[in-house]
Short mmCIF file of C-alpha atoms and ligand atoms in Angstrom, two decimals:
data_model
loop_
_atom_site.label_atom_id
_atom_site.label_comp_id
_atom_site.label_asym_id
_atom_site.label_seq_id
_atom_site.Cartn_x
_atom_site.Cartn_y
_atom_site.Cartn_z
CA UNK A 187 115.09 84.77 139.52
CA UNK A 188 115.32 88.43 139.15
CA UNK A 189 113.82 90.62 141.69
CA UNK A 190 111.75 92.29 139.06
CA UNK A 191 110.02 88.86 138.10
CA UNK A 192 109.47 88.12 141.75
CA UNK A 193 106.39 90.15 141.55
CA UNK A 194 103.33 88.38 139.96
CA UNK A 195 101.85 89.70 137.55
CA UNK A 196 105.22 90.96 135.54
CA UNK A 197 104.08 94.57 134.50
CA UNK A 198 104.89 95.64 130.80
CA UNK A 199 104.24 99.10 130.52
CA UNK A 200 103.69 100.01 127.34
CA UNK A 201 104.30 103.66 126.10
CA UNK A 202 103.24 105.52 122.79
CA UNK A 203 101.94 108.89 120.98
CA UNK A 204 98.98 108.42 118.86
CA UNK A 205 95.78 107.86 119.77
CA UNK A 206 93.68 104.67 121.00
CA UNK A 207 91.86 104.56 118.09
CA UNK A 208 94.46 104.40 115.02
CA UNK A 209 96.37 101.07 114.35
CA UNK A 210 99.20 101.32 116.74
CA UNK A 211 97.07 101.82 119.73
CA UNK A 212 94.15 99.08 118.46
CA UNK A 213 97.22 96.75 118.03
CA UNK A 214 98.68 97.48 121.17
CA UNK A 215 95.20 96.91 122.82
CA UNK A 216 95.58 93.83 121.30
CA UNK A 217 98.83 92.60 122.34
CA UNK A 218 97.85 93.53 125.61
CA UNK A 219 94.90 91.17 125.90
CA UNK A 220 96.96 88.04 124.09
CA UNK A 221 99.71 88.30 126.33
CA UNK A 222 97.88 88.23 129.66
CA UNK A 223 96.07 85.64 127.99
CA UNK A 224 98.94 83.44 126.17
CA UNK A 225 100.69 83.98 129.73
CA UNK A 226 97.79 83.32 131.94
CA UNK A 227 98.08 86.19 133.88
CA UNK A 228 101.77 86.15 134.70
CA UNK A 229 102.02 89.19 132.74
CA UNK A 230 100.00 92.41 132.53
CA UNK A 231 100.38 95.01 129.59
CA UNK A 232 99.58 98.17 130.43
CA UNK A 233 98.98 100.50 127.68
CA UNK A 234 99.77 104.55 127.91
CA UNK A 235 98.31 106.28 124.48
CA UNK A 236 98.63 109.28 123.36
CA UNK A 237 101.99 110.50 124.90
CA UNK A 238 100.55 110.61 128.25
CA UNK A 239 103.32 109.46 129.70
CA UNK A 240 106.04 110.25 127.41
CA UNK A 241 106.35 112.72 124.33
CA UNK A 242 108.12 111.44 121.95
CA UNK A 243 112.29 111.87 122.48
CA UNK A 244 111.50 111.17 126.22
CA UNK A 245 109.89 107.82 125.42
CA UNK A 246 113.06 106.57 123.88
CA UNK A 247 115.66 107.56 126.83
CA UNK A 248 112.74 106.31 129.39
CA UNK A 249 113.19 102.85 127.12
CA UNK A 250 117.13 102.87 127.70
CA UNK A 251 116.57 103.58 130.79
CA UNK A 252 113.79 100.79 131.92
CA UNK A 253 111.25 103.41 133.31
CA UNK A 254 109.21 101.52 130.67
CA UNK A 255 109.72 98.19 129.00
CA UNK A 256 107.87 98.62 125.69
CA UNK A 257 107.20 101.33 122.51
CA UNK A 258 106.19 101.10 119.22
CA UNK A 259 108.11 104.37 118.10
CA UNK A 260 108.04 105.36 114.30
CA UNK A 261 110.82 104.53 111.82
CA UNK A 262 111.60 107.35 111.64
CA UNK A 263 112.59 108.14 115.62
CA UNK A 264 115.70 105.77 115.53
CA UNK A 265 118.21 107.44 114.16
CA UNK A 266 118.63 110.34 117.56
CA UNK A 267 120.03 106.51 118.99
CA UNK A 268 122.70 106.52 116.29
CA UNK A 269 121.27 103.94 114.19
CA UNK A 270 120.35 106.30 110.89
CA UNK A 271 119.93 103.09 108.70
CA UNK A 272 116.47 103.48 109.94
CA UNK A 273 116.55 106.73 107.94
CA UNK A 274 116.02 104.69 104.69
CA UNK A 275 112.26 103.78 105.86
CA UNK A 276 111.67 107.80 105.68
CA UNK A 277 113.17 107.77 101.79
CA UNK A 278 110.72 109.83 99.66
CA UNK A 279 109.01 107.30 97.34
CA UNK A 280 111.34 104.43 97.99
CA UNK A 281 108.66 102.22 98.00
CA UNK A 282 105.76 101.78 95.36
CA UNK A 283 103.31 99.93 97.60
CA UNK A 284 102.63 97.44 100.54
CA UNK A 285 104.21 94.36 98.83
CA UNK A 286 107.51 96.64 98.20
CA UNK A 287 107.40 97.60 102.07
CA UNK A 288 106.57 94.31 103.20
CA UNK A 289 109.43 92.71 101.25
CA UNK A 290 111.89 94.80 103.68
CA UNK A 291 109.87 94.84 106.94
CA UNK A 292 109.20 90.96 107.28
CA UNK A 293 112.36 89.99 105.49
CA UNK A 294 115.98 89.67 106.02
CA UNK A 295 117.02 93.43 105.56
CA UNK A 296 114.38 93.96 108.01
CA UNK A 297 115.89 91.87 110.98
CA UNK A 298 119.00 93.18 109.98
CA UNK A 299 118.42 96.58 110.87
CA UNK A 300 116.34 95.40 114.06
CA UNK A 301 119.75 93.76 115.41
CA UNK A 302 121.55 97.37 115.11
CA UNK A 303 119.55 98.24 118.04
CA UNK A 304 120.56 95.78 120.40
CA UNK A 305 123.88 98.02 121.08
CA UNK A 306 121.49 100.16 122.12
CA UNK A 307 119.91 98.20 124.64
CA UNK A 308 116.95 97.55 122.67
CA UNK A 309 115.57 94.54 121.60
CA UNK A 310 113.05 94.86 117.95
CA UNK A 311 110.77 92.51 118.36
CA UNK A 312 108.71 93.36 114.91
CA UNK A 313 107.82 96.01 112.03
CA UNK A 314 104.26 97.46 112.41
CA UNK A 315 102.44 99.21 109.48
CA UNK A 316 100.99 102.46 109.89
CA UNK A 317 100.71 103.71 106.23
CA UNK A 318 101.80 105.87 103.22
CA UNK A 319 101.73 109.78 104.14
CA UNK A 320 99.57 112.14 102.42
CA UNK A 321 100.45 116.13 102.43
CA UNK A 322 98.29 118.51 103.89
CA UNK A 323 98.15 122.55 104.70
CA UNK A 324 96.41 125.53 104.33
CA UNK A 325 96.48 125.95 100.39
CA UNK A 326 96.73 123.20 97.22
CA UNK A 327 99.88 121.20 97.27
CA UNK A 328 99.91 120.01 93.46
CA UNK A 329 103.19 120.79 92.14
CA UNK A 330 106.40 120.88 93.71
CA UNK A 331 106.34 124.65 93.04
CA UNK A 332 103.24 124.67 95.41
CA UNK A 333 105.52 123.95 98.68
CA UNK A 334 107.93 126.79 98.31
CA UNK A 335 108.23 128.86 101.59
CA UNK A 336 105.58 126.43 103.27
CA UNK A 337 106.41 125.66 106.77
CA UNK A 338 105.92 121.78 107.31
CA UNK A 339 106.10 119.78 110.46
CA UNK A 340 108.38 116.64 110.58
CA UNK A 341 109.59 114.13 112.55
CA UNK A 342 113.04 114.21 114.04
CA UNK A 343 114.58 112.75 110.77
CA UNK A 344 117.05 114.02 108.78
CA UNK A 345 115.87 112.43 105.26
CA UNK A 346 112.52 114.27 105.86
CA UNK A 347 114.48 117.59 106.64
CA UNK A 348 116.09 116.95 103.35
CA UNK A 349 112.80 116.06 101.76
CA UNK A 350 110.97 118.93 102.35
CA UNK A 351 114.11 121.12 101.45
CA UNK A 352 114.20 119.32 98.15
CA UNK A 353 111.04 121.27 97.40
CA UNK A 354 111.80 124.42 98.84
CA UNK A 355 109.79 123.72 101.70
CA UNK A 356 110.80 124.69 105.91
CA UNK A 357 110.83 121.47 107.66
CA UNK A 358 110.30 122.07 110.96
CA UNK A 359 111.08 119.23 113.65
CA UNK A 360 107.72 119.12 116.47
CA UNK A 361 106.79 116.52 118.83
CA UNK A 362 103.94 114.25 117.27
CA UNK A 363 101.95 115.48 120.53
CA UNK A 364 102.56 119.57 119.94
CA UNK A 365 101.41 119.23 116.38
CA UNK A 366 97.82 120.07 115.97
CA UNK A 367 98.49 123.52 118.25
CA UNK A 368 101.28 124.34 116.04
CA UNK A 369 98.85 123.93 112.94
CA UNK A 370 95.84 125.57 114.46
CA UNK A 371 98.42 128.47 115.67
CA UNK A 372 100.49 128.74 112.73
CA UNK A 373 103.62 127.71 113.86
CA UNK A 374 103.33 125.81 110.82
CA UNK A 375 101.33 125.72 107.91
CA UNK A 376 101.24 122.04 107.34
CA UNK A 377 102.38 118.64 107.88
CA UNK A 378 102.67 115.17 106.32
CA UNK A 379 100.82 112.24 107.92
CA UNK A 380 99.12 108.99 107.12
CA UNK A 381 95.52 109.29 107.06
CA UNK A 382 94.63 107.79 110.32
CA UNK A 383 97.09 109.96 112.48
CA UNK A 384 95.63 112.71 110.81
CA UNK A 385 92.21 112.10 111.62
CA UNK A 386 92.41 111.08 115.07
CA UNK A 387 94.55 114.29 116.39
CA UNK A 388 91.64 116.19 114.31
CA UNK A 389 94.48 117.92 112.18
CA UNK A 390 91.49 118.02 109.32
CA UNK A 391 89.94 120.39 111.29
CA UNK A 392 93.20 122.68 110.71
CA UNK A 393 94.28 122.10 107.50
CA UNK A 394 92.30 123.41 104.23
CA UNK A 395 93.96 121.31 102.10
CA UNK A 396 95.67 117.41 101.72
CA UNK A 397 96.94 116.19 99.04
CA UNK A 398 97.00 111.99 98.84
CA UNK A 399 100.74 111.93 97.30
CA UNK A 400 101.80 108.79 99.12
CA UNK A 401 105.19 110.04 98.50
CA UNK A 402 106.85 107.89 102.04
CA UNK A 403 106.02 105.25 104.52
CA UNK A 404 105.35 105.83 108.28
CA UNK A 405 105.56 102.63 110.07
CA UNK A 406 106.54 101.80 113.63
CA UNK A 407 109.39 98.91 115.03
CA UNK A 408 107.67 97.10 118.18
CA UNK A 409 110.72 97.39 121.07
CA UNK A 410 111.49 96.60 124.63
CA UNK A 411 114.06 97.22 126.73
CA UNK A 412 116.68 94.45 126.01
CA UNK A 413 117.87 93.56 129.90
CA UNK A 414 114.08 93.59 130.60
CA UNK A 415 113.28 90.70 127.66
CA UNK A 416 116.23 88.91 128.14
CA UNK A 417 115.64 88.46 131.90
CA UNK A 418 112.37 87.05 131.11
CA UNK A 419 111.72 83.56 132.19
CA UNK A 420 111.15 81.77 128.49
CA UNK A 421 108.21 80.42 128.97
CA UNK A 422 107.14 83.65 128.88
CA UNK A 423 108.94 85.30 126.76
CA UNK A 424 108.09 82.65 123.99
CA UNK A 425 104.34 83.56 124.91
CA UNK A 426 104.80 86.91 124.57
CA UNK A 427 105.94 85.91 120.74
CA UNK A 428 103.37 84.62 119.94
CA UNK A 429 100.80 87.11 121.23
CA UNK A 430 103.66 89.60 119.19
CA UNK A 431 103.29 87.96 115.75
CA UNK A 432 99.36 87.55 116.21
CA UNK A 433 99.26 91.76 117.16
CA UNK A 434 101.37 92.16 113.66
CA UNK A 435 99.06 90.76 111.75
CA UNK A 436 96.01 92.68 113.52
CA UNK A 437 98.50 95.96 113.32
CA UNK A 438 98.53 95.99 109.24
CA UNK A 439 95.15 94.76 108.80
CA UNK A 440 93.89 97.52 110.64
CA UNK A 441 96.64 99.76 109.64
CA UNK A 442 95.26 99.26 105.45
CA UNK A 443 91.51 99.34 106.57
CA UNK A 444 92.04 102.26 108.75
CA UNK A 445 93.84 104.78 106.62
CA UNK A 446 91.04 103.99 103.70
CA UNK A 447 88.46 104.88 106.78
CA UNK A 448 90.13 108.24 107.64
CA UNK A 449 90.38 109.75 104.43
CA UNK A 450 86.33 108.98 103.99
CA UNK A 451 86.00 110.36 107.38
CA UNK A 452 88.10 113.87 106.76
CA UNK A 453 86.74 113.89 103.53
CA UNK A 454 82.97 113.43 105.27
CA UNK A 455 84.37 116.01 107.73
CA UNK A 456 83.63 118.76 104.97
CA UNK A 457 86.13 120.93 106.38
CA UNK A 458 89.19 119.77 103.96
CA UNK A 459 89.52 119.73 100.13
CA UNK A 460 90.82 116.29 98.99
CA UNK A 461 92.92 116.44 96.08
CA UNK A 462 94.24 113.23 93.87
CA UNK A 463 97.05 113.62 92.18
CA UNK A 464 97.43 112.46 88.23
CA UNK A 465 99.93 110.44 88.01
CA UNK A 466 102.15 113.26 85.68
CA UNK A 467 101.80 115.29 89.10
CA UNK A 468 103.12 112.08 91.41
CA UNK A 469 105.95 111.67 88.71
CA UNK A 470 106.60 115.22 89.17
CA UNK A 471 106.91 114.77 93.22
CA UNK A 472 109.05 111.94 92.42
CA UNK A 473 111.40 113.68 90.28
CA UNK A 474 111.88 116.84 92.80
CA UNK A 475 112.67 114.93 95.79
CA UNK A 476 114.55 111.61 93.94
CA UNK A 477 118.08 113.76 94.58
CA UNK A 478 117.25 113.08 98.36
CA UNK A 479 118.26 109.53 98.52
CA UNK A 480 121.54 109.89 97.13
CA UNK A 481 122.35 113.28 99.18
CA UNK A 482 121.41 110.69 102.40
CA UNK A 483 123.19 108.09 100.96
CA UNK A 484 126.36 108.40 102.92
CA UNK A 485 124.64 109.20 106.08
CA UNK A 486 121.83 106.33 106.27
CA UNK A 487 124.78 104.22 104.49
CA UNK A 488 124.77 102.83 100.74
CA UNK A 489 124.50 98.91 101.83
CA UNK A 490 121.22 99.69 103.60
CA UNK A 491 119.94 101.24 100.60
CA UNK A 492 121.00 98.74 98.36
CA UNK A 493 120.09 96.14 99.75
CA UNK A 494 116.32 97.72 99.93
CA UNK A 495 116.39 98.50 96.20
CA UNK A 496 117.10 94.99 95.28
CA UNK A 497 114.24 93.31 97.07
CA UNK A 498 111.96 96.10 95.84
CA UNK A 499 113.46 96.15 92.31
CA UNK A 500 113.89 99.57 93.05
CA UNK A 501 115.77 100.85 90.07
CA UNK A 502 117.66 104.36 90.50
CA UNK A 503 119.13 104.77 86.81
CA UNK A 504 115.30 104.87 85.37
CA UNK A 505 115.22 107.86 87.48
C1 LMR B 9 104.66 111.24 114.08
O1 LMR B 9 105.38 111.79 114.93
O2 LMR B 9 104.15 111.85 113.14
C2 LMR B 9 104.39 109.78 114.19
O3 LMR B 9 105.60 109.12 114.44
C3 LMR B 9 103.42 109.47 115.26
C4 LMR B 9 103.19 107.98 115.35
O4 LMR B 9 103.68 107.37 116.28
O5 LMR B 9 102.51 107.47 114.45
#
């Protein structure tokens, strides 16, 4: 046996940004508890929220490198590894809803792209749901006019970068973790987020305005550190599946209940205006940033994005 597994318990340590409370860090919770329980002890999960440990391009290379055995980074954060199929996740309005998404995540396109990691030395172990992103800064985002010049945080993706461009808005790449300083400072003026990472790093509190577009999807792939897993005795490792597809089901439930909470909750806040879009404003949105999948196309890589818009009957000529 492996001098790691000598020791008793086997220690998972388990890195991410966001808070405890959103549906990452409740799922997380959660897979910790299951897996010292489906284990019986031989293994202890221990959680780090809130980039405590790691920000979020360090938690990657400590991944690779085994300083930690387990992240649930966003879509979105893959492609700095060289795998920019993950890009197609960050798509503007690629999918309609959760049934779309879901057809992808916990289907055969979806392991697909999971297996591109493992030349990475990562193993995907599942697709968690956070949710579908709303807009939000300090003035009315309504029209795509209304983003010209505005400086908006992203994540280190390149289809975002082109997103936000496809507006005439200045995407500019932060840390999940610097974000809420660079909005109450002004570094930027706003930022796209679901709901319930929005509520729990307080960004309401520094944004006058959000917008509930649900123009893109922010969800997360569950990974460990492939040498780690695979050196696993299988006993355990087949417990730790289990306790894994029990915490995916927990993840999206709370990941849909939550995101409803947080928009009552900024909204409750009083200290953000809430606006709806009709759906001649969404179409609108839709229409602006549409050019953004085919400009990625050769970088994320047509079969990927085929292969997407067939099981989401996802039809780009009606466009
Ligand atoms: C972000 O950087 O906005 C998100 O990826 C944070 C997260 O992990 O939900």
């Amino acid at each position: 046996m492996p001098t790691a597994f000598a020791q008793s318990p086997i220690i998972i340590k388990f890195s991410h940004v966001v808070a405890v409370d959103t549906p990452k860090g409740k799922a997380a919770e959660f897979f910790a508890k299951r897996a010292a329980e489906l284990t019986k002890g031989k293994v202890k999960v221990e959680v780090y929220p809130n980039s405590q440990l790691y920000k979020d391009k360090e938690e990657m290379e400590a991944l690779q490198l085994g300083s930690v055995q387990m992240l649930a980074p966003s879509l979105s954060k893959f492609a700095p590894l060289g795998v920019k199929e993950f890009e197609a996740f960050d798509l503007p309005f690629i999918f309609d809803d959760y049934n779309d998404l879901h057809a992808v995540t916990q289907g055969p396109v979806g392991a697909k792209l999971l297996k591109k990691l493992e030349s990475r030395g990562i193993t995907g172990l599942a697709y968690w749901d956070n949710g579908f992103k709303v807009m939000s800064a300090n003035k009315p985002l309504k029209s795509p006019e209304d983003y010209k010049g505005v400086k908006m945080r992203i994540q280190s993706s390149k289809v975002l970068d082109a997103q936000m461009r496809s507006v005439g808005a200045l995407p500019q790449v932060l840390a999940f973790s610097e974000t809420y300083q660079a909005l109450q400072t002004g570094v930027v003026d706003g930022t796209e987020n679901p709901p319930s990472n929005l509520y729990t790093q307080k960004m309401h509190e520094v944004q006058k305005h959000l917008s509930i577009t649900n123009h893109g999807y922010l969800g997360y792939a569950v990974v460990v550190n492939k040498k780690f897993w695979d050196g696993l005795p299988a006993d355990v490792r087949a417990a730790l599946n289990k306790a894994m597809v029990e915490s995916t089901k927990v993840a999206n439930d709370v990941a849909f209940q939550d995101n409803q909470d947080a928009l009552a909750k900024v909204k409750a806040a009083g200290k953000t205006t809430i606006y709806q879009p009709t759906l001649g404003e969404r179409f609108l949105l839709k229409k602006a940033m549409f050019p953004v999948h085919k400009q990625m196309s050769s970088r994320i890589g047509e079969e990927t994005i085929n292969e997407i818009y067939k099981v989401t009957n996802f039809d780009p000529t009606k466009m």
